[in-house]
């Protein structure tokens, strides 16, 4: 089966591309791209694992999260150009809760079925919690203040831009802190030991090349799949909010999903957490504020005011994910709890 | 005095029963049942302690919480049959905050006056915190979404039923997790040591029999007492919300109170926490969702939408109890803080 | 330069006093008192450090916080006498968030640039978190209940007075707990070691005298400076809320600022935290409730109902400060996060 992987990867990718660009129609396009995403996501998982073998769990997780979100950033920029701010916000919301609840939950659950307790760096867990809290605060404060009678409506954009600037400063500081000044404090202890199991099949450079390639393929296939979804949902009568926050986010994060779950199954929970939580943090502290500045360049400024139910969903996801990961360990039951909260949110969004 | 305990227990119980069934009138009924509750609660405390000697602190606490809530469940089913949904929700709210603030607070305070620091399993404290958070989230999300303009009112029951199903799944998972797959992780370390102090006076089977018997007696006397309360409160002009959330809950949880405080005084804080927090968890994750399904059977569906002040009270109680118990230790001052929050909530509910 | 300190302190203080009492006009008064505050704050910092050398970090921090807040209490009493309740609440809000975000943030940031990780007692951090939560709860509950339709408006004062009484009880208990029954548990471990660096220049009694003197001087100069601010802000069109919550609070807490930062730079983070967090706690659990009782004496009762944005600001500050300090360590990046949240709140208040 291992020998067939690369041929099948290329075949399904090519068929899915043909279906998209030659307009086979929504149903074959959906089936082919859904098939392709299984293989490209698997490819990305292998590449991430190989890179994290060379670069350490955290840097590997960071690279995976960054490449995963690059796709999301590009798609959102196109949406902002067309003024579709509500869909952008719904999909940012969906990404944050999808990563914190679905990706982290599935990783902890699947990994926890195999290993009794999975550990990761407790300092990192604490810092992640504080950063997620900053993300929630920076979305919550503008929403509360703007809803006050006394707030002048014409200042909404100024407040959003200031908050966006603060978030980018916070994110830049985080990179300096976690990659340079306090790198050692946040690393997983297992990395210093020789890795268990077989060494990766690829060299260091080939692994990095494959990581970039796999991410690009995931980005393309995700977009093709997302493109077909709109047609499907029109038929099934699902709301834009639900499609943006759940379907788009789940498929758009397929890369993170598969990589994190595969790592958790190899007991590399530190890297899985870095992908899931790190990706949420990037969305809240980097992608969202960058989109505000991009919208300024387009001359159609987008504010950072999320709706009450989006804020409630984000706050709830951060609260439970923080409570569960704070002690630096996960078990199957903690994964199940995260998945249950995801289902509750999914049903609530479905009815709206 | 020890010799007089059983005769007095039977005497006060019999007098209270006679007063109730022969309709002595509210004043004698109140006095006699209030007197009886002191003895039956004391009996339950002794039985719980004896069982937890044989079964370990956690299982003993779990049994106590379950028997204590069985009474509550039965009373609530009668109320639901009559469509008194508001009183049911008020009494569920009162049970949760009463256990987290009054029972846990009084245990930590009284135990803390005798012992400088009382320890219990820190893993259990963390898991309890996450589960309580799930309880708050599952009450908070429906309330927030249903209050949105976009939510179709006729879907309120569907959402409530889905959330109720999720909660029961979470609770079932918790039983598997805490009783089987991760039992050892959540146990108190003291249990492995030989117990200090004298062995219990009763055999294992007798202890279990007495636990069941004592719980039943508490359930009966509580109901007789609750029955008289309505008459009393009509005279004093207290609101139904206050009576449901405070008076009924305090008396209905008399069993948990006395058992938890007695255990705390013997430095078995692990069992006391299991009773107080475990009982709240059972209410939020088991009793409340079961009542939703029971209401479906009766053909008068009850939703899970709690009022803003009920939600605020539950959220506040969970926040402070979680903050205090997270480190796996309690002191007299932490108990005092919980009691103060209970008083603040009590006064606020009194005025409404 | 050390030799010039006392002459310059006395000179700038005297000039500032002359400017104030002889009415030099707002501009010279502002410049001279701003200059004086640099020296008196420096004097207070030195005195606090000397006292904490003799009394231990925590008692030193407590003394500093108390003297710092004494000034605030006195100013607020004058404002209550004139019925300016909104300004009092804005300045209480500003003090709490200023201490938790600006003072703690600047201390952790500046100290963290010099030391990789700064530690303080983890028990104290946990207790502080629970106490701050009590403060938030006691402001949150009245606001939520009073905004309910069912709450009788004429009971707002009764509820506020009860809550105020509960808070004072909690604060009194905290003093007993932290100074007597559990003093050893909350102390910093470094204190038992001989202090690094040179011994203080002053004797024990002289240090205490200087601490009192320096606090008084800071109180006077702060008031002179605050007095000029109103004139300035009228010209620049800043809102009363912003001036009360930010300008007045920053200048009024100059003493805490300088002392805490100086201590953090000497790696005495325990004392810096005690000043910053302890001062917030005193405001929430002691100064605010005392002001409610004072207002009763004046016959113009003030309630404890804060506005939504004030509550949101306090809740946010407590959440992030608690999340960051819970592990008993701080780094430069955690300080930066607190400062960023302060800036976000400052900008939001500026626009209102």
PDB file of N, CA, C and O in Angstrom, chain C residues 47-95:
ATOM      1  N   UNK C  47      11.965  53.938  50.068  1.00  0.00           N
ATOM      2  CA  UNK C  47      11.479  53.653  51.424  1.00  0.00           C
ATOM      3  C   UNK C  47      10.813  52.278  51.485  1.00  0.00           C
ATOM      4  O   UNK C  47      11.025  51.516  52.432  1.00  0.00           O
ATOM      5  N   UNK C  48      10.006  51.959  50.464  1.00  0.00           N
ATOM      6  CA  UNK C  48       9.349  50.648  50.446  1.00  0.00           C
ATOM      7  C   UNK C  48      10.372  49.532  50.430  1.00  0.00           C
ATOM      8  O   UNK C  48      10.244  48.524  51.132  1.00  0.00           O
ATOM      9  N   UNK C  49      11.389  49.745  49.631  1.00  0.00           N
ATOM     10  CA  UNK C  49      12.411  48.723  49.524  1.00  0.00           C
ATOM     11  C   UNK C  49      13.126  48.514  50.862  1.00  0.00           C
ATOM     12  O   UNK C  49      13.390  47.385  51.279  1.00  0.00           O
ATOM     13  N   UNK C  50      13.413  49.634  51.537  1.00  0.00           N
ATOM     14  CA  UNK C  50      14.090  49.532  52.827  1.00  0.00           C
ATOM     15  C   UNK C  50      13.201  48.814  53.840  1.00  0.00           C
ATOM     16  O   UNK C  50      13.657  47.928  54.570  1.00  0.00           O
ATOM     17  N   UNK C  51      11.902  49.189  53.865  1.00  0.00           N
ATOM     18  CA  UNK C  51      10.996  48.546  54.817  1.00  0.00           C
ATOM     19  C   UNK C  51      10.870  47.058  54.503  1.00  0.00           C
ATOM     20  O   UNK C  51      10.875  46.219  55.403  1.00  0.00           O
ATOM     21  N   UNK C  52      10.757  46.734  53.188  1.00  0.00           N
ATOM     22  CA  UNK C  52      10.573  45.320  52.859  1.00  0.00           C
ATOM     23  C   UNK C  52      11.846  44.526  53.152  1.00  0.00           C
ATOM     24  O   UNK C  52      11.797  43.312  53.299  1.00  0.00           O
ATOM     25  N   UNK C  53      12.995  45.208  53.271  1.00  0.00           N
ATOM     26  CA  UNK C  53      14.208  44.532  53.706  1.00  0.00           C
ATOM     27  C   UNK C  53      14.048  44.040  55.147  1.00  0.00           C
ATOM     28  O   UNK C  53      14.450  42.940  55.499  1.00  0.00           O
ATOM     29  N   UNK C  54      13.430  44.894  55.989  1.00  0.00           N
ATOM     30  CA  UNK C  54      13.257  44.533  57.390  1.00  0.00           C
ATOM     31  C   UNK C  54      12.029  43.653  57.615  1.00  0.00           C
ATOM     32  O   UNK C  54      12.042  42.737  58.427  1.00  0.00           O
ATOM     33  N   UNK C  55      10.938  43.967  56.887  1.00  0.00           N
ATOM     34  CA  UNK C  55       9.643  43.350  57.226  1.00  0.00           C
ATOM     35  C   UNK C  55       9.317  42.149  56.363  1.00  0.00           C
ATOM     36  O   UNK C  55       8.325  41.478  56.588  1.00  0.00           O
ATOM     37  N   UNK C  56      10.127  41.864  55.374  1.00  0.00           N
ATOM     38  CA  UNK C  56       9.773  40.806  54.434  1.00  0.00           C
ATOM     39  C   UNK C  56       9.061  41.439  53.247  1.00  0.00           C
ATOM     40  O   UNK C  56       8.444  42.502  53.354  1.00  0.00           O
ATOM     41  N   UNK C  57       9.147  40.749  52.097  1.00  0.00           N
ATOM     42  CA  UNK C  57       8.593  41.325  50.875  1.00  0.00           C
ATOM     43  C   UNK C  57       7.098  41.578  50.975  1.00  0.00           C
ATOM     44  O   UNK C  57       6.595  42.589  50.518  1.00  0.00           O
ATOM     45  N   UNK C  58       6.354  40.614  51.571  1.00  0.00           N
ATOM     46  CA  UNK C  58       4.900  40.736  51.530  1.00  0.00           C
ATOM     47  C   UNK C  58       4.399  41.867  52.404  1.00  0.00           C
ATOM     48  O   UNK C  58       3.578  42.673  51.979  1.00  0.00           O
ATOM     49  N   UNK C  59       4.923  41.962  53.642  1.00  0.00           N
ATOM     50  CA  UNK C  59       4.453  43.027  54.525  1.00  0.00           C
ATOM     51  C   UNK C  59       4.836  44.384  53.950  1.00  0.00           C
ATOM     52  O   UNK C  59       4.053  45.339  53.976  1.00  0.00           O
ATOM     53  N   UNK C  60       6.027  44.468  53.379  1.00  0.00           N
ATOM     54  CA  UNK C  60       6.451  45.709  52.739  1.00  0.00           C
ATOM     55  C   UNK C  60       5.511  46.097  51.614  1.00  0.00           C
ATOM     56  O   UNK C  60       5.076  47.245  51.514  1.00  0.00           O
ATOM     57  N   UNK C  61       5.171  45.117  50.796  1.00  0.00           N
ATOM     58  CA  UNK C  61       4.248  45.370  49.696  1.00  0.00           C
ATOM     59  C   UNK C  61       2.888  45.798  50.214  1.00  0.00           C
ATOM     60  O   UNK C  61       2.266  46.728  49.689  1.00  0.00           O
ATOM     61  N   UNK C  62       2.434  45.126  51.285  1.00  0.00           N
ATOM     62  CA  UNK C  62       1.132  45.464  51.859  1.00  0.00           C
ATOM     63  C   UNK C  62       1.117  46.901  52.383  1.00  0.00           C
ATOM     64  O   UNK C  62       0.175  47.658  52.135  1.00  0.00           O
ATOM     65  N   UNK C  63       2.185  47.276  53.102  1.00  0.00           N
ATOM     66  CA  UNK C  63       2.268  48.647  53.621  1.00  0.00           C
ATOM     67  C   UNK C  63       2.222  49.649  52.482  1.00  0.00           C
ATOM     68  O   UNK C  63       1.498  50.636  52.527  1.00  0.00           O
ATOM     69  N   UNK C  64       2.983  49.361  51.423  1.00  0.00           N
ATOM     70  CA  UNK C  64       3.007  50.263  50.284  1.00  0.00           C
ATOM     71  C   UNK C  64       1.627  50.393  49.662  1.00  0.00           C
ATOM     72  O   UNK C  64       1.147  51.501  49.373  1.00  0.00           O
ATOM     73  N   UNK C  65       0.956  49.244  49.482  1.00  0.00           N
ATOM     74  CA  UNK C  65      -0.375  49.282  48.863  1.00  0.00           C
ATOM     75  C   UNK C  65      -1.347  50.065  49.734  1.00  0.00           C
ATOM     76  O   UNK C  65      -2.138  50.874  49.242  1.00  0.00           O
ATOM     77  N   UNK C  66      -1.282  49.836  51.051  1.00  0.00           N
ATOM     78  CA  UNK C  66      -2.203  50.516  51.962  1.00  0.00           C
ATOM     79  C   UNK C  66      -1.995  52.021  51.942  1.00  0.00           C
ATOM     80  O   UNK C  66      -2.944  52.791  51.808  1.00  0.00           O
ATOM     81  N   UNK C  67      -0.737  52.439  52.069  1.00  0.00           N
ATOM     82  CA  UNK C  67      -0.481  53.879  52.057  1.00  0.00           C
ATOM     83  C   UNK C  67      -0.866  54.482  50.717  1.00  0.00           C
ATOM     84  O   UNK C  67      -1.406  55.576  50.640  1.00  0.00           O
ATOM     85  N   UNK C  68      -0.590  53.745  49.649  1.00  0.00           N
ATOM     86  CA  UNK C  68      -0.957  54.231  48.319  1.00  0.00           C
ATOM     87  C   UNK C  68      -2.454  54.419  48.184  1.00  0.00           C
ATOM     88  O   UNK C  68      -2.919  55.424  47.653  1.00  0.00           O
ATOM     89  N   UNK C  69      -3.223  53.466  48.730  1.00  0.00           N
ATOM     90  CA  UNK C  69      -4.666  53.555  48.592  1.00  0.00           C
ATOM     91  C   UNK C  69      -5.297  54.509  49.591  1.00  0.00           C
ATOM     92  O   UNK C  69      -6.424  54.956  49.383  1.00  0.00           O
ATOM     93  N   UNK C  70      -4.596  54.808  50.679  1.00  0.00           N
ATOM     94  CA  UNK C  70      -5.118  55.768  51.645  1.00  0.00           C
ATOM     95  C   UNK C  70      -5.380  57.092  50.944  1.00  0.00           C
ATOM     96  O   UNK C  70      -6.434  57.720  51.119  1.00  0.00           O
ATOM     97  N   UNK C  71      -4.420  57.510  50.109  1.00  0.00           N
ATOM     98  CA  UNK C  71      -4.584  58.742  49.341  1.00  0.00           C
ATOM     99  C   UNK C  71      -5.841  58.669  48.484  1.00  0.00           C
ATOM    100  O   UNK C  71      -6.677  59.586  48.486  1.00  0.00           O
ATOM    101  N   UNK C  72      -5.981  57.539  47.800  1.00  0.00           N
ATOM    102  CA  UNK C  72      -7.138  57.340  46.927  1.00  0.00           C
ATOM    103  C   UNK C  72      -8.448  57.402  47.698  1.00  0.00           C
ATOM    104  O   UNK C  72      -9.426  58.011  47.252  1.00  0.00           O
ATOM    105  N   UNK C  73      -8.447  56.756  48.883  1.00  0.00           N
ATOM    106  CA  UNK C  73      -9.657  56.736  49.708  1.00  0.00           C
ATOM    107  C   UNK C  73     -10.071  58.148  50.083  1.00  0.00           C
ATOM    108  O   UNK C  73     -11.248  58.529  49.986  1.00  0.00           O
ATOM    109  N   UNK C  74      -9.087  58.944  50.498  1.00  0.00           N
ATOM    110  CA  UNK C  74      -9.387  60.311  50.945  1.00  0.00           C
ATOM    111  C   UNK C  74      -9.960  61.141  49.798  1.00  0.00           C
ATOM    112  O   UNK C  74     -10.975  61.828  49.942  1.00  0.00           O
ATOM    113  N   UNK C  75      -9.318  61.060  48.632  1.00  0.00           N
ATOM    114  CA  UNK C  75      -9.822  61.815  47.477  1.00  0.00           C
ATOM    115  C   UNK C  75     -11.256  61.398  47.155  1.00  0.00           C
ATOM    116  O   UNK C  75     -12.132  62.231  46.922  1.00  0.00           O
ATOM    117  N   UNK C  76     -11.517  60.065  47.193  1.00  0.00           N
ATOM    118  CA  UNK C  76     -12.847  59.572  46.838  1.00  0.00           C
ATOM    119  C   UNK C  76     -13.907  60.055  47.817  1.00  0.00           C
ATOM    120  O   UNK C  76     -15.046  60.339  47.430  1.00  0.00           O
ATOM    121  N   UNK C  77     -13.543  60.144  49.100  1.00  0.00           N
ATOM    122  CA  UNK C  77     -14.522  60.602  50.090  1.00  0.00           C
ATOM    123  C   UNK C  77     -14.971  62.019  49.778  1.00  0.00           C
ATOM    124  O   UNK C  77     -16.159  62.350  49.842  1.00  0.00           O
ATOM    125  N   UNK C  78     -14.026  62.862  49.366  1.00  0.00           N
ATOM    126  CA  UNK C  78     -14.399  64.234  48.991  1.00  0.00           C
ATOM    127  C   UNK C  78     -15.347  64.226  47.784  1.00  0.00           C
ATOM    128  O   UNK C  78     -16.315  64.980  47.733  1.00  0.00           O
ATOM    129  N   UNK C  79     -15.062  63.345  46.827  1.00  0.00           N
ATOM    130  CA  UNK C  79     -15.909  63.273  45.632  1.00  0.00           C
ATOM    131  C   UNK C  79     -17.310  62.784  45.984  1.00  0.00           C
ATOM    132  O   UNK C  79     -18.312  63.270  45.451  1.00  0.00           O
ATOM    133  N   UNK C  80     -17.408  61.821  46.933  1.00  0.00           N
ATOM    134  CA  UNK C  80     -18.719  61.297  47.329  1.00  0.00           C
ATOM    135  C   UNK C  80     -19.533  62.353  48.043  1.00  0.00           C
ATOM    136  O   UNK C  80     -20.744  62.477  47.837  1.00  0.00           O
ATOM    137  N   UNK C  81     -18.855  63.150  48.847  1.00  0.00           N
ATOM    138  CA  UNK C  81     -19.536  64.227  49.555  1.00  0.00           C
ATOM    139  C   UNK C  81     -20.230  65.154  48.565  1.00  0.00           C
ATOM    140  O   UNK C  81     -21.301  65.692  48.835  1.00  0.00           O
ATOM    141  N   UNK C  82     -19.600  65.339  47.400  1.00  0.00           N
ATOM    142  CA  UNK C  82     -20.189  66.199  46.370  1.00  0.00           C
ATOM    143  C   UNK C  82     -21.112  65.416  45.440  1.00  0.00           C
ATOM    144  O   UNK C  82     -21.599  65.969  44.451  1.00  0.00           O
ATOM    145  N   UNK C  83     -21.332  64.124  45.722  1.00  0.00           N
ATOM    146  CA  UNK C  83     -22.268  63.330  44.916  1.00  0.00           C
ATOM    147  C   UNK C  83     -21.737  62.918  43.553  1.00  0.00           C
ATOM    148  O   UNK C  83     -22.504  62.516  42.681  1.00  0.00           O
ATOM    149  N   UNK C  84     -20.429  63.012  43.338  1.00  0.00           N
ATOM    150  CA  UNK C  84     -19.858  62.670  42.025  1.00  0.00           C
ATOM    151  C   UNK C  84     -19.583  61.161  41.946  1.00  0.00           C
ATOM    152  O   UNK C  84     -18.443  60.723  41.803  1.00  0.00           O
ATOM    153  N   UNK C  85     -20.676  60.362  42.013  1.00  0.00           N
ATOM    154  CA  UNK C  85     -20.537  58.913  42.094  1.00  0.00           C
ATOM    155  C   UNK C  85     -19.890  58.322  40.833  1.00  0.00           C
ATOM    156  O   UNK C  85     -19.101  57.378  40.913  1.00  0.00           O
ATOM    157  N   UNK C  86     -20.234  58.873  39.655  1.00  0.00           N
ATOM    158  CA  UNK C  86     -19.708  58.305  38.409  1.00  0.00           C
ATOM    159  C   UNK C  86     -18.191  58.440  38.337  1.00  0.00           C
ATOM    160  O   UNK C  86     -17.506  57.526  37.878  1.00  0.00           O
ATOM    161  N   UNK C  87     -17.679  59.593  38.789  1.00  0.00           N
ATOM    162  CA  UNK C  87     -16.226  59.780  38.753  1.00  0.00           C
ATOM    163  C   UNK C  87     -15.556  58.832  39.736  1.00  0.00           C
ATOM    164  O   UNK C  87     -14.506  58.247  39.448  1.00  0.00           O
ATOM    165  N   UNK C  88     -16.189  58.642  40.917  1.00  0.00           N
ATOM    166  CA  UNK C  88     -15.620  57.720  41.902  1.00  0.00           C
ATOM    167  C   UNK C  88     -15.525  56.311  41.305  1.00  0.00           C
ATOM    168  O   UNK C  88     -14.485  55.654  41.378  1.00  0.00           O
ATOM    169  N   UNK C  89     -16.618  55.851  40.674  1.00  0.00           N
ATOM    170  CA  UNK C  89     -16.603  54.506  40.104  1.00  0.00           C
ATOM    171  C   UNK C  89     -15.598  54.395  38.965  1.00  0.00           C
ATOM    172  O   UNK C  89     -14.898  53.386  38.842  1.00  0.00           O
ATOM    173  N   UNK C  90     -15.526  55.442  38.142  1.00  0.00           N
ATOM    174  CA  UNK C  90     -14.546  55.410  37.048  1.00  0.00           C
ATOM    175  C   UNK C  90     -13.139  55.322  37.615  1.00  0.00           C
ATOM    176  O   UNK C  90     -12.287  54.588  37.095  1.00  0.00           O
ATOM    177  N   UNK C  91     -12.890  56.059  38.705  1.00  0.00           N
ATOM    178  CA  UNK C  91     -11.512  56.045  39.219  1.00  0.00           C
ATOM    179  C   UNK C  91     -11.201  54.746  39.965  1.00  0.00           C
ATOM    180  O   UNK C  91     -10.058  54.261  39.939  1.00  0.00           O
ATOM    181  N   UNK C  92     -12.220  54.125  40.602  1.00  0.00           N
ATOM    182  CA  UNK C  92     -12.004  52.795  41.190  1.00  0.00           C
ATOM    183  C   UNK C  92     -11.689  51.785  40.087  1.00  0.00           C
ATOM    184  O   UNK C  92     -10.751  50.991  40.194  1.00  0.00           O
ATOM    185  N   UNK C  93     -12.497  51.838  39.010  1.00  0.00           N
ATOM    186  CA  UNK C  93     -12.237  50.957  37.865  1.00  0.00           C
ATOM    187  C   UNK C  93     -10.819  51.167  37.345  1.00  0.00           C
ATOM    188  O   UNK C  93     -10.071  50.200  37.118  1.00  0.00           O
ATOM    189  N   UNK C  94     -10.471  52.439  37.161  1.00  0.00           N
ATOM    190  CA  UNK C  94      -9.143  52.754  36.641  1.00  0.00           C
ATOM    191  C   UNK C  94      -8.036  52.255  37.545  1.00  0.00           C
ATOM    192  O   UNK C  94      -6.996  51.780  37.079  1.00  0.00           O
ATOM    193  N   UNK C  95      -8.243  52.354  38.856  1.00  0.00           N
ATOM    194  CA  UNK C  95      -7.214  51.889  39.789  1.00  0.00           C
ATOM    195  C   UNK C  95      -7.031  50.385  39.682  1.00  0.00           C
ATOM    196  O   UNK C  95      -5.901  49.882  39.696  1.00  0.00           O
TER     197      UNK C  95
END
